[in-house]
Amino acid sequence: MGAYIAKRLLAAIPVIFGLSIIVFVIMAMIPGDPALAILGSFATPENVEKLNRDLGLDKPMVQQYFIWLGNMFHGDFGRSYTLNRPVIDEVLERFSATLILAGPALLLCSIFGLLAGIVSAVRQYGWADKVITFIVLIGISTPSFWLGLLLILVFAVKIKLFPPSGMWAIYGGGDLPDLLAHLTLPALTLAVVATGVIARLTRTSMLEVLRQDYIRTARAKGISERRVIYKHAFKAALVSVVPVIGIQAGFVLGGAVYIETVFQWPGIGSMLVKAISTRDILLVQGGVLVVATAYVLFNLIVDVVQTILDPRLR
Amino acid sequence: MAEVTAGTAPEKKKKRGRPSAVRLLMNNTLAAGGLVVLCLVILLALAAPLLPLPNPDVTAPANRLQPLFAEGHLLGTDALGRDILSRLIWGTRVSLAVGISATLIAAFFGSLIGLVAGYAGGRVDNLMMRGIDMIMAFPYILLALAIVAALGPGLLNALYAIAVVNIPFFARNIRGITVGLSRREFVDAARLSGKSNAQILFMEILPNVLPVIIITMSTTIGWMILETAGLSFLGLGAQPPQADLGSMLGDGRKILFTAPHVSIVPGLMIFVLVMSINLLGDGVRDVLDPRLKSGALSRPVARTAVTRTNVPDVRPKTGTTLDMQGLKTEFHVGGDIYKAVGGVDLKLKQGECLGLVGESGSGKSVTAMSIMGLVPTPPGRIVDGVALLEGDDLFSMTDEQVRQLRGSVVSHVFQDPLSTLHPLFTVGDQLVEAIQAHQPLSSADAQKKAADLLAMVRIPNPAERLKAYPHELSGGMRQRVCIAMALANDARMIIADEPTTALDVTVQAQVLSLLATLRKEHNVAILFITHDFGVVSAICDRVAVMYAGKIVETGTTDEILSAPAHPYTSRLIACVPVLGEPGRRLDAIEGRPPVVNNLPEGCAFAARCPKAQPDCRSGEIPLAEMSEGRAVRCLYPETKEPIDA
Ligand code: SF4
C-alpha cells in the first residue's frame, strides 16, 4: 500500500511538470511585450526593461522556462501589479476561500449523486427513477450562474433566508453560523451539475453491477436483498464512481469561477476573472498553477481511495 | 401450433404495456420534444433578420427597464432601453453559432489527433496521448480561463479556449475506436493494395469512426454552449456592443434586484437550448445503445418472476428432494419470446446426483437456475410448471420464503469462480456472510466455522486463506471456496452449474472427487449441470439430456453411457474430450442448436440428425418410456437399430 502511494506520488511529478509547461506556453502566447502586459499600460520604459531582465526574457525559451520554474519552486510567483502584493500570498488566501466553498459542494454532490443514482437503479423504470432522471437532466442543462441568480432572487430577496452574497456578514458575524449561512446557496448551486453527473453514472454502474455473477452468488446465499444492493452492488459500483468523483472535483473547482462571481465569494475564481480583465498576468498564472496542482494532488487521493476499495489494483 | 400463436399474440400486447416499452416511448417523446424545441430555437435564430424586430443595439434611455409584456416590448427592455426580445433572438444566434463552431473545431482537431494517434500507435500515440492527458489534468474551465487570459477577452478567443479544452474528449474517444479499427482486415487489405497511410486513414477508417464523432459532438455541444455563455457572462467572451446570451445575462446581473427579468430571460433561453439538446442526445443514445436494446442494462430483481396462468395440481411424492414438473421458462427480449425451457420434469432423490447434460443454449442452466428463482428478470420469467422442494412448491412461495431456503436447504456452485465470488470482499467475509445469513452465530464463531469449512474442502492454512481476496487464489482454490460456501449451512441439495468447466483438467478431477466425497459424507443431493459426459461418468447416478429446452433422454449413467438411445446423446458421448486432443469437444457435432424463439415443428434435432425421416419434422414427439426410469424423445432411437437389424 505504502509502496503504491509512493509510486503514485512519483507519477504525479511529471504531470505537474506538464502543467507548468502548458501554463508557460500559454503565457508565452501573449501577444506583444510580456513585460508591458505584466506591468500594465502605465509602465515606464525603465520598469519594463528591468522586468524584462528579471524575467530573463532576453534569454532563450527553454532557459526562460527553467528560470521561471525555479522561481515558482521557491514560492516566488512574482508580484501582482494591481494588488501590489506577492502573487503567492493572494493566491493562497483566495484558494482557501475556494476550498471552503468547493469542499462542501463536492461532499454534497457525492452524497446526493450516489443516493439518487442508487434509488434510480433500484427503482429502475419506476416513477422515482423517472423523476430523478428528469431532475438530473434539468440539473445538467441549467447554467449554474443563472441558477445562482435565481436562488439569490428566491432565497435572499423574496424569502430572506440567506444572505445574497459574500462570505461573511459585514457587521458582526465571523463565526461558523455566519459562514454556513453565506455558504449554503453558493455550495448548493455549485453542487447541482456534478450531482447530476454522479447520479447518472451511479445508476448505470449499479445496473451493470446488478447483472454480475457475484450478485447472483450473493442472492443464492440467501442474504437479504437490501444487503445485496447496499453492500455487494454498491461497493462494486463505487469502484467505477470514485474516479468520476475525482473528475467532478475538477468541474466543481472550475465551476467555482462562475459561482464565486455570482455570489461575490472571495475565492480564487473571482480573483482570476478580475485578474484577467485587468490583465494581471502574473496573478492569473499563479492562480492557475496552484489550482491545477491542487487538482492533481486531489486525484492522487482519489487514486488511493480507489486502491483501498479495490484490492485487485494493489 | 394454433395454441402457440394464440399464446404469443396476447403476450406481445402485454409486452407493449411493460415498463421498458413505456420508458422507451417516454424517452422518445422527450427526445422528440427536445428536437421540436431545438428546431424552433434554431429557426427563430436563423430568421432573426427577417423578423419584424427592433434593432437590438438601439438604445432608448427614456424607455429603460420596461417590464415583461410592456407595450411594444414583449419581454421588456434592458438598462439601456434596448428591446430584450430582439436582443434575445440575436443573442441566441450568436450563442448557437459560437457553440456550434467550438464543437466543430474541437471535433476536427480532436478527431484528427485521435485518428493519427490511434493509427500510428507506438511513440507517436504515446506522445500525443500524454499531451492530451496533460490538458485533462487541468480543471476544465481553468485552462479555458488561462487561454482567454493570454489571448485577451473576446468572443472569438472564448470560442478557441472552449474548443481547446474539449479536444481531449474527442481525441480519446476517437483514438479508442481507431486503435481497434486499424487492426482489422480491411485496413490490412487496403495497405496491401498500396494505399498510402493518409488514404487509409481518411478513406477507410474515418467513415467508420464518423458515428462516434457525431455521438461525441451531440454530447458535448450543449456543454460548449453553456461554457461559452459562461465566459461571456464573466465578461471574458462577447464584448459590447456584440452580445450573446451569456453577456446579456452578465449585464442583467448588475440590476438583478431592480429588474430581474433582464437576466432571467436570457438564462432561461440558455437552459431551454441546452435542455432540448440534452433531451435529444439522450433519446438518440438510448435508441443507439445496444446494451439498452438487449436489456443488458435492466436491473434483475431478487427472484425470477413467476407468471403461471394455472398452477398444476400435483401430489408430492415422499422421499424426493426435488420434484419438478412441466417447467417452462421464457425470456422476453424486445418483441421476441425465447422459450428457453419448454416443459421439463426432473426428480432428485435424497443424496442422489443427477447430471443435466446438453450443449450451451440447450436450456440446462436456465432449468437449474429456475429452481431457486435465479434466472434474471427481466427478461426471464417462469410461465408454467411446479418445483416441489421436499413437497412444497417453490414457485408459489413468497420471496422471503425462497430467500430463507437459498443457501440453507438449497445451495449453488457456479461455473467461473472468479466472476461468481465478489472481487472486493475477502473469502472469509463472504463465507462468514453465508454462514450468518442462516445461523445466529457471533462473528468469532462464524470465523471459526468458516475456517473449518475451508479445511473441509482441503484448503491448506484455512485461517490464513480467510484473509485472501478471490483474485489471490488459484482457480481450483476459488472453486473449493465456493463449494465450502455451498456446504456452509448443511444444504440438502446443491445445484452445481458447470462447476468444473472453467478449471484445467487436473484441477477438474480434484474438484470432482472432492464433490463426490462430500456428497457421500453429507448425503446431499446434487443437480449437476454439464456439457461433458466425461464429468458425468465421474460423479452422476442418473442423467437427463437436454436439447432445445426439452429433455430428450433420461436414464442411469451406466445405461446412457453404454447404450445411448437418442442420436443427440450418442453424439454428445462421442465428443467426450480425448486426452491429448483438447480440441475435440462438444462443438464437434455438426450444426448449431436451433434458436429457441423459433423452434421447428417436430424434433428439434432433426436438422442435425443423420437419421432424420420426414415424419420427424411434424407433430410433437413424446418422451417415451423405454423401461423403468429410462425414456427417450425420438422416433428412431439408436438402441432399436441393432434389434431391427
Ligand atoms: S426424432 Fe428423428 S430427427 Fe429427431 S432425433 Fe430421432 S431420428 Fe433424429
PDB file of C-alpha atoms in Angstrom, chain B residues 306-512:
ATOM      1  CA  VAL B 306     -43.462 -16.421 -11.903  1.00  0.00           C
ATOM      2  CA  THR B 307     -46.379 -15.804 -14.242  1.00  0.00           C
ATOM      3  CA  ARG B 308     -48.166 -19.116 -14.319  1.00  0.00           C
ATOM      4  CA  THR B 309     -51.668 -18.907 -15.724  1.00  0.00           C
ATOM      5  CA  ASN B 310     -52.695 -22.084 -13.987  1.00  0.00           C
ATOM      6  CA  VAL B 311     -50.983 -23.855 -11.149  1.00  0.00           C
ATOM      7  CA  PRO B 312     -50.779 -27.553 -11.933  1.00  0.00           C
ATOM      8  CA  ASP B 313     -52.158 -29.708  -9.185  1.00  0.00           C
ATOM      9  CA  VAL B 314     -49.514 -32.219  -8.254  1.00  0.00           C
ATOM     10  CA  ARG B 315     -49.216 -34.606  -5.408  1.00  0.00           C
ATOM     11  CA  PRO B 316     -45.912 -34.558  -3.609  1.00  0.00           C
ATOM     12  CA  LYS B 317     -44.099 -37.876  -3.519  1.00  0.00           C
ATOM     13  CA  THR B 318     -42.282 -38.726  -0.362  1.00  0.00           C
ATOM     14  CA  GLY B 319     -38.571 -39.330  -0.424  1.00  0.00           C
ATOM     15  CA  THR B 320     -37.812 -36.911  -3.235  1.00  0.00           C
ATOM     16  CA  THR B 321     -35.774 -33.830  -2.533  1.00  0.00           C
ATOM     17  CA  LEU B 322     -36.794 -32.113  -5.722  1.00  0.00           C
ATOM     18  CA  ASP B 323     -39.750 -32.919  -7.888  1.00  0.00           C
ATOM     19  CA  MET B 324     -40.047 -30.574 -10.811  1.00  0.00           C
ATOM     20  CA  GLN B 325     -42.796 -30.968 -13.365  1.00  0.00           C
ATOM     21  CA  GLY B 326     -43.570 -29.163 -16.597  1.00  0.00           C
ATOM     22  CA  LEU B 327     -41.181 -26.251 -16.051  1.00  0.00           C
ATOM     23  CA  LYS B 328     -41.386 -23.612 -18.743  1.00  0.00           C
ATOM     24  CA  THR B 329     -39.083 -20.616 -18.558  1.00  0.00           C
ATOM     25  CA  GLU B 330     -39.074 -17.891 -21.172  1.00  0.00           C
ATOM     26  CA  PHE B 331     -37.057 -14.819 -21.994  1.00  0.00           C
ATOM     27  CA  HIS B 332     -38.874 -11.807 -23.353  1.00  0.00           C
ATOM     28  CA  VAL B 333     -36.449  -9.635 -25.270  1.00  0.00           C
ATOM     29  CA  GLY B 334     -37.715  -6.874 -27.474  1.00  0.00           C
ATOM     30  CA  GLY B 335     -40.781  -8.367 -29.112  1.00  0.00           C
ATOM     31  CA  ASP B 336     -39.355 -11.890 -29.153  1.00  0.00           C
ATOM     32  CA  ILE B 337     -40.068 -14.727 -26.796  1.00  0.00           C
ATOM     33  CA  TYR B 338     -37.291 -17.226 -26.288  1.00  0.00           C
ATOM     34  CA  LYS B 339     -38.663 -20.458 -24.895  1.00  0.00           C
ATOM     35  CA  ALA B 340     -35.500 -21.481 -23.129  1.00  0.00           C
ATOM     36  CA  VAL B 341     -37.173 -24.261 -21.175  1.00  0.00           C
ATOM     37  CA  GLY B 342     -40.190 -25.889 -22.777  1.00  0.00           C
ATOM     38  CA  GLY B 343     -41.652 -28.246 -20.200  1.00  0.00           C
ATOM     39  CA  VAL B 344     -39.061 -30.127 -18.170  1.00  0.00           C
ATOM     40  CA  ASP B 345     -39.584 -32.762 -15.480  1.00  0.00           C
ATOM     41  CA  LEU B 346     -36.785 -33.584 -13.056  1.00  0.00           C
ATOM     42  CA  LYS B 347     -36.720 -35.775  -9.966  1.00  0.00           C
ATOM     43  CA  LEU B 348     -33.944 -35.848  -7.458  1.00  0.00           C
ATOM     44  CA  LYS B 349     -33.859 -38.235  -4.503  1.00  0.00           C
ATOM     45  CA  GLN B 350     -32.076 -37.574  -1.231  1.00  0.00           C
ATOM     46  CA  GLY B 351     -28.351 -37.992  -1.716  1.00  0.00           C
ATOM     47  CA  GLU B 352     -28.640 -38.610  -5.419  1.00  0.00           C
ATOM     48  CA  CYS B 353     -26.608 -36.925  -8.134  1.00  0.00           C
ATOM     49  CA  LEU B 354     -28.427 -36.156 -11.349  1.00  0.00           C
ATOM     50  CA  GLY B 355     -26.480 -34.919 -14.340  1.00  0.00           C
ATOM     51  CA  LEU B 356     -28.247 -32.442 -16.579  1.00  0.00           C
ATOM     52  CA  VAL B 357     -26.364 -32.550 -19.855  1.00  0.00           C
ATOM     53  CA  GLY B 358     -26.506 -30.551 -23.052  1.00  0.00           C
ATOM     54  CA  GLU B 359     -24.744 -28.051 -25.256  1.00  0.00           C
ATOM     55  CA  SER B 360     -24.716 -24.389 -24.292  1.00  0.00           C
ATOM     56  CA  GLY B 361     -28.068 -22.961 -25.237  1.00  0.00           C
ATOM     57  CA  SER B 362     -29.883 -26.227 -24.532  1.00  0.00           C
ATOM     58  CA  GLY B 363     -31.644 -24.684 -21.559  1.00  0.00           C
ATOM     59  CA  LYS B 364     -29.918 -26.779 -18.914  1.00  0.00           C
ATOM     60  CA  SER B 365     -28.615 -23.828 -16.919  1.00  0.00           C
ATOM     61  CA  VAL B 366     -31.896 -21.955 -17.180  1.00  0.00           C
ATOM     62  CA  THR B 367     -33.679 -25.056 -15.915  1.00  0.00           C
ATOM     63  CA  ALA B 368     -31.358 -25.277 -12.945  1.00  0.00           C
ATOM     64  CA  MET B 369     -31.459 -21.541 -12.188  1.00  0.00           C
ATOM     65  CA  SER B 370     -35.249 -21.518 -12.374  1.00  0.00           C
ATOM     66  CA  ILE B 371     -35.487 -23.777  -9.334  1.00  0.00           C
ATOM     67  CA  MET B 372     -34.494 -21.124  -6.799  1.00  0.00           C
ATOM     68  CA  GLY B 373     -35.581 -18.196  -8.957  1.00  0.00           C
ATOM     69  CA  LEU B 374     -32.116 -17.111 -10.037  1.00  0.00           C
ATOM     70  CA  VAL B 375     -32.934 -16.544 -13.680  1.00  0.00           C
ATOM     71  CA  PRO B 376     -32.673 -12.771 -14.200  1.00  0.00           C
ATOM     72  CA  THR B 377     -35.997 -10.965 -14.510  1.00  0.00           C
ATOM     73  CA  PRO B 378     -36.193  -9.030 -16.758  1.00  0.00           C
ATOM     74  CA  PRO B 379     -36.065 -10.660 -19.230  1.00  0.00           C
ATOM     75  CA  GLY B 380     -36.700 -14.136 -17.800  1.00  0.00           C
ATOM     76  CA  ARG B 381     -39.911 -15.491 -16.345  1.00  0.00           C
ATOM     77  CA  ILE B 382     -41.287 -18.832 -15.280  1.00  0.00           C
ATOM     78  CA  VAL B 383     -44.546 -19.343 -17.100  1.00  0.00           C
ATOM     79  CA  ASP B 384     -45.541 -22.870 -16.199  1.00  0.00           C
ATOM     80  CA  GLY B 385     -44.751 -25.848 -14.027  1.00  0.00           C
ATOM     81  CA  VAL B 386     -44.103 -26.644 -10.399  1.00  0.00           C
ATOM     82  CA  ALA B 387     -40.962 -27.345  -8.443  1.00  0.00           C
ATOM     83  CA  LEU B 388     -41.619 -29.206  -5.233  1.00  0.00           C
ATOM     84  CA  LEU B 389     -38.802 -28.959  -2.740  1.00  0.00           C
ATOM     85  CA  GLU B 390     -39.456 -31.660  -0.162  1.00  0.00           C
ATOM     86  CA  GLY B 391     -43.125 -31.359  -1.001  1.00  0.00           C
ATOM     87  CA  ASP B 392     -43.555 -27.568  -1.118  1.00  0.00           C
ATOM     88  CA  ASP B 393     -43.937 -25.691  -4.381  1.00  0.00           C
ATOM     89  CA  LEU B 394     -41.070 -23.230  -4.715  1.00  0.00           C
ATOM     90  CA  PHE B 395     -42.916 -21.244  -7.354  1.00  0.00           C
ATOM     91  CA  SER B 396     -45.829 -20.384  -5.065  1.00  0.00           C
ATOM     92  CA  MET B 397     -43.681 -19.300  -2.129  1.00  0.00           C
ATOM     93  CA  THR B 398     -43.148 -15.701  -1.092  1.00  0.00           C
ATOM     94  CA  ASP B 399     -39.835 -14.042  -1.877  1.00  0.00           C
ATOM     95  CA  GLU B 400     -38.907 -14.214   1.790  1.00  0.00           C
ATOM     96  CA  GLN B 401     -39.565 -17.957   1.983  1.00  0.00           C
ATOM     97  CA  VAL B 402     -37.395 -18.533  -1.071  1.00  0.00           C
ATOM     98  CA  ARG B 403     -34.665 -16.339   0.360  1.00  0.00           C
ATOM     99  CA  GLN B 404     -34.573 -18.413   3.516  1.00  0.00           C
ATOM    100  CA  LEU B 405     -34.213 -21.608   1.528  1.00  0.00           C
ATOM    101  CA  ARG B 406     -31.454 -20.227  -0.657  1.00  0.00           C
ATOM    102  CA  GLY B 407     -28.067 -21.058   0.725  1.00  0.00           C
ATOM    103  CA  SER B 408     -29.544 -23.165   3.512  1.00  0.00           C
ATOM    104  CA  VAL B 409     -31.608 -26.063   2.146  1.00  0.00           C
ATOM    105  CA  VAL B 410     -30.564 -25.472  -1.454  1.00  0.00           C
ATOM    106  CA  SER B 411     -27.209 -24.012  -2.321  1.00  0.00           C
ATOM    107  CA  HIS B 412     -25.390 -23.304  -5.545  1.00  0.00           C
ATOM    108  CA  VAL B 413     -21.964 -23.710  -7.040  1.00  0.00           C
ATOM    109  CA  PHE B 414     -21.438 -21.749 -10.224  1.00  0.00           C
ATOM    110  CA  GLN B 415     -19.197 -22.045 -13.205  1.00  0.00           C
ATOM    111  CA  ASP B 416     -16.470 -19.451 -13.100  1.00  0.00           C
ATOM    112  CA  PRO B 417     -15.384 -18.890  -9.508  1.00  0.00           C
ATOM    113  CA  LEU B 418     -13.525 -15.713 -10.438  1.00  0.00           C
ATOM    114  CA  SER B 419     -16.662 -13.937 -11.530  1.00  0.00           C
ATOM    115  CA  THR B 420     -19.001 -15.590  -9.049  1.00  0.00           C
ATOM    116  CA  LEU B 421     -17.078 -14.570  -5.947  1.00  0.00           C
ATOM    117  CA  HIS B 422     -17.285 -10.888  -5.100  1.00  0.00           C
ATOM    118  CA  PRO B 423     -13.937  -9.382  -6.103  1.00  0.00           C
ATOM    119  CA  LEU B 424     -13.924  -6.721  -3.389  1.00  0.00           C
ATOM    120  CA  PHE B 425     -14.536  -8.857  -0.304  1.00  0.00           C
ATOM    121  CA  THR B 426     -12.219 -11.401   1.247  1.00  0.00           C
ATOM    122  CA  VAL B 427     -13.035 -15.050   1.009  1.00  0.00           C
ATOM    123  CA  GLY B 428     -13.550 -15.039   4.758  1.00  0.00           C
ATOM    124  CA  ASP B 429     -16.063 -12.176   4.653  1.00  0.00           C
ATOM    125  CA  GLN B 430     -18.031 -13.976   2.007  1.00  0.00           C
ATOM    126  CA  LEU B 431     -18.033 -17.263   3.887  1.00  0.00           C
ATOM    127  CA  VAL B 432     -18.978 -15.625   7.163  1.00  0.00           C
ATOM    128  CA  GLU B 433     -21.795 -13.808   5.431  1.00  0.00           C
ATOM    129  CA  ALA B 434     -23.119 -17.070   4.015  1.00  0.00           C
ATOM    130  CA  ILE B 435     -22.994 -18.661   7.473  1.00  0.00           C
ATOM    131  CA  GLN B 436     -24.577 -15.740   9.297  1.00  0.00           C
ATOM    132  CA  ALA B 437     -27.341 -15.458   6.736  1.00  0.00           C
ATOM    133  CA  HIS B 438     -28.840 -18.626   8.182  1.00  0.00           C
ATOM    134  CA  GLN B 439     -27.207 -19.246  11.541  1.00  0.00           C
ATOM    135  CA  PRO B 440     -27.262 -16.883  14.503  1.00  0.00           C
ATOM    136  CA  LEU B 441     -23.529 -17.163  15.150  1.00  0.00           C
ATOM    137  CA  SER B 442     -21.287 -14.470  16.575  1.00  0.00           C
ATOM    138  CA  SER B 443     -18.617 -13.127  14.276  1.00  0.00           C
ATOM    139  CA  ALA B 444     -15.887 -15.056  16.059  1.00  0.00           C
ATOM    140  CA  ASP B 445     -17.802 -18.326  15.879  1.00  0.00           C
ATOM    141  CA  ALA B 446     -18.677 -17.738  12.257  1.00  0.00           C
ATOM    142  CA  GLN B 447     -14.995 -17.079  11.529  1.00  0.00           C
ATOM    143  CA  LYS B 448     -14.090 -20.351  13.173  1.00  0.00           C
ATOM    144  CA  LYS B 449     -16.761 -22.180  11.244  1.00  0.00           C
ATOM    145  CA  ALA B 450     -15.542 -20.568   8.024  1.00  0.00           C
ATOM    146  CA  ALA B 451     -12.035 -21.841   8.692  1.00  0.00           C
ATOM    147  CA  ASP B 452     -13.448 -25.313   9.396  1.00  0.00           C
ATOM    148  CA  LEU B 453     -15.305 -25.202   6.103  1.00  0.00           C
ATOM    149  CA  LEU B 454     -12.131 -24.322   4.242  1.00  0.00           C
ATOM    150  CA  ALA B 455     -10.362 -27.200   5.953  1.00  0.00           C
ATOM    151  CA  MET B 456     -13.208 -29.464   4.930  1.00  0.00           C
ATOM    152  CA  VAL B 457     -12.697 -28.630   1.274  1.00  0.00           C
ATOM    153  CA  ARG B 458      -8.988 -29.437   1.754  1.00  0.00           C
ATOM    154  CA  ILE B 459      -7.634 -25.914   1.626  1.00  0.00           C
ATOM    155  CA  PRO B 460      -4.331 -25.723   3.482  1.00  0.00           C
ATOM    156  CA  ASN B 461      -3.831 -22.926   6.030  1.00  0.00           C
ATOM    157  CA  PRO B 462      -7.532 -22.149   6.273  1.00  0.00           C
ATOM    158  CA  ALA B 463      -7.189 -19.366   8.842  1.00  0.00           C
ATOM    159  CA  GLU B 464      -4.687 -17.586   6.583  1.00  0.00           C
ATOM    160  CA  ARG B 465      -6.760 -18.097   3.473  1.00  0.00           C
ATOM    161  CA  LEU B 466      -9.771 -16.404   5.006  1.00  0.00           C
ATOM    162  CA  LYS B 467      -7.977 -13.093   4.585  1.00  0.00           C
ATOM    163  CA  ALA B 468      -7.308 -13.651   0.893  1.00  0.00           C
ATOM    164  CA  TYR B 469      -9.237 -11.942  -1.874  1.00  0.00           C
ATOM    165  CA  PRO B 470     -10.592 -14.162  -4.641  1.00  0.00           C
ATOM    166  CA  HIS B 471      -8.084 -12.897  -7.199  1.00  0.00           C
ATOM    167  CA  GLU B 472      -5.250 -14.013  -4.945  1.00  0.00           C
ATOM    168  CA  LEU B 473      -6.320 -17.661  -5.141  1.00  0.00           C
ATOM    169  CA  SER B 474      -5.937 -20.156  -7.954  1.00  0.00           C
ATOM    170  CA  GLY B 475      -8.987 -21.246  -9.937  1.00  0.00           C
ATOM    171  CA  GLY B 476      -9.168 -24.572  -8.143  1.00  0.00           C
ATOM    172  CA  MET B 477      -8.890 -22.919  -4.728  1.00  0.00           C
ATOM    173  CA  ARG B 478     -11.624 -20.471  -5.603  1.00  0.00           C
ATOM    174  CA  GLN B 479     -13.955 -23.255  -6.614  1.00  0.00           C
ATOM    175  CA  ARG B 480     -13.190 -25.053  -3.352  1.00  0.00           C
ATOM    176  CA  VAL B 481     -14.193 -21.871  -1.552  1.00  0.00           C
ATOM    177  CA  CYS B 482     -17.461 -21.859  -3.488  1.00  0.00           C
ATOM    178  CA  ILE B 483     -18.084 -25.470  -2.523  1.00  0.00           C
ATOM    179  CA  ALA B 484     -17.325 -24.646   1.094  1.00  0.00           C
ATOM    180  CA  MET B 485     -19.839 -21.824   0.873  1.00  0.00           C
ATOM    181  CA  ALA B 486     -22.432 -24.201  -0.570  1.00  0.00           C
ATOM    182  CA  LEU B 487     -21.948 -26.510   2.400  1.00  0.00           C
ATOM    183  CA  ALA B 488     -21.949 -23.726   4.983  1.00  0.00           C
ATOM    184  CA  ASN B 489     -25.468 -24.438   6.202  1.00  0.00           C
ATOM    185  CA  ASP B 490     -25.794 -28.191   5.674  1.00  0.00           C
ATOM    186  CA  ALA B 491     -27.642 -27.968   2.396  1.00  0.00           C
ATOM    187  CA  ARG B 492     -29.768 -30.917   1.343  1.00  0.00           C
ATOM    188  CA  MET B 493     -29.421 -30.089  -2.326  1.00  0.00           C
ATOM    189  CA  ILE B 494     -26.629 -28.448  -4.290  1.00  0.00           C
ATOM    190  CA  ILE B 495     -27.237 -27.035  -7.724  1.00  0.00           C
ATOM    191  CA  ALA B 496     -23.876 -27.117  -9.447  1.00  0.00           C
ATOM    192  CA  ASP B 497     -23.804 -25.251 -12.741  1.00  0.00           C
ATOM    193  CA  GLU B 498     -20.763 -26.408 -14.728  1.00  0.00           C
ATOM    194  CA  PRO B 499     -18.623 -26.192 -11.594  1.00  0.00           C
ATOM    195  CA  THR B 500     -15.526 -27.637 -13.244  1.00  0.00           C
ATOM    196  CA  THR B 501     -15.723 -26.193 -16.740  1.00  0.00           C
ATOM    197  CA  ALA B 502     -13.519 -23.178 -16.049  1.00  0.00           C
ATOM    198  CA  LEU B 503     -10.794 -25.304 -14.434  1.00  0.00           C
ATOM    199  CA  ASP B 504      -7.958 -27.136 -16.093  1.00  0.00           C
ATOM    200  CA  VAL B 505      -8.069 -30.889 -16.335  1.00  0.00           C
ATOM    201  CA  THR B 506      -6.117 -31.978 -13.258  1.00  0.00           C
ATOM    202  CA  VAL B 507      -7.826 -29.444 -11.017  1.00  0.00           C
ATOM    203  CA  GLN B 508     -11.113 -30.514 -12.527  1.00  0.00           C
ATOM    204  CA  ALA B 509     -10.510 -34.078 -11.386  1.00  0.00           C
ATOM    205  CA  GLN B 510      -9.609 -32.955  -7.863  1.00  0.00           C
ATOM    206  CA  VAL B 511     -12.679 -30.780  -7.516  1.00  0.00           C
ATOM    207  CA  LEU B 512     -14.889 -33.575  -8.842  1.00  0.00           C
TER     208      LEU B 512
END
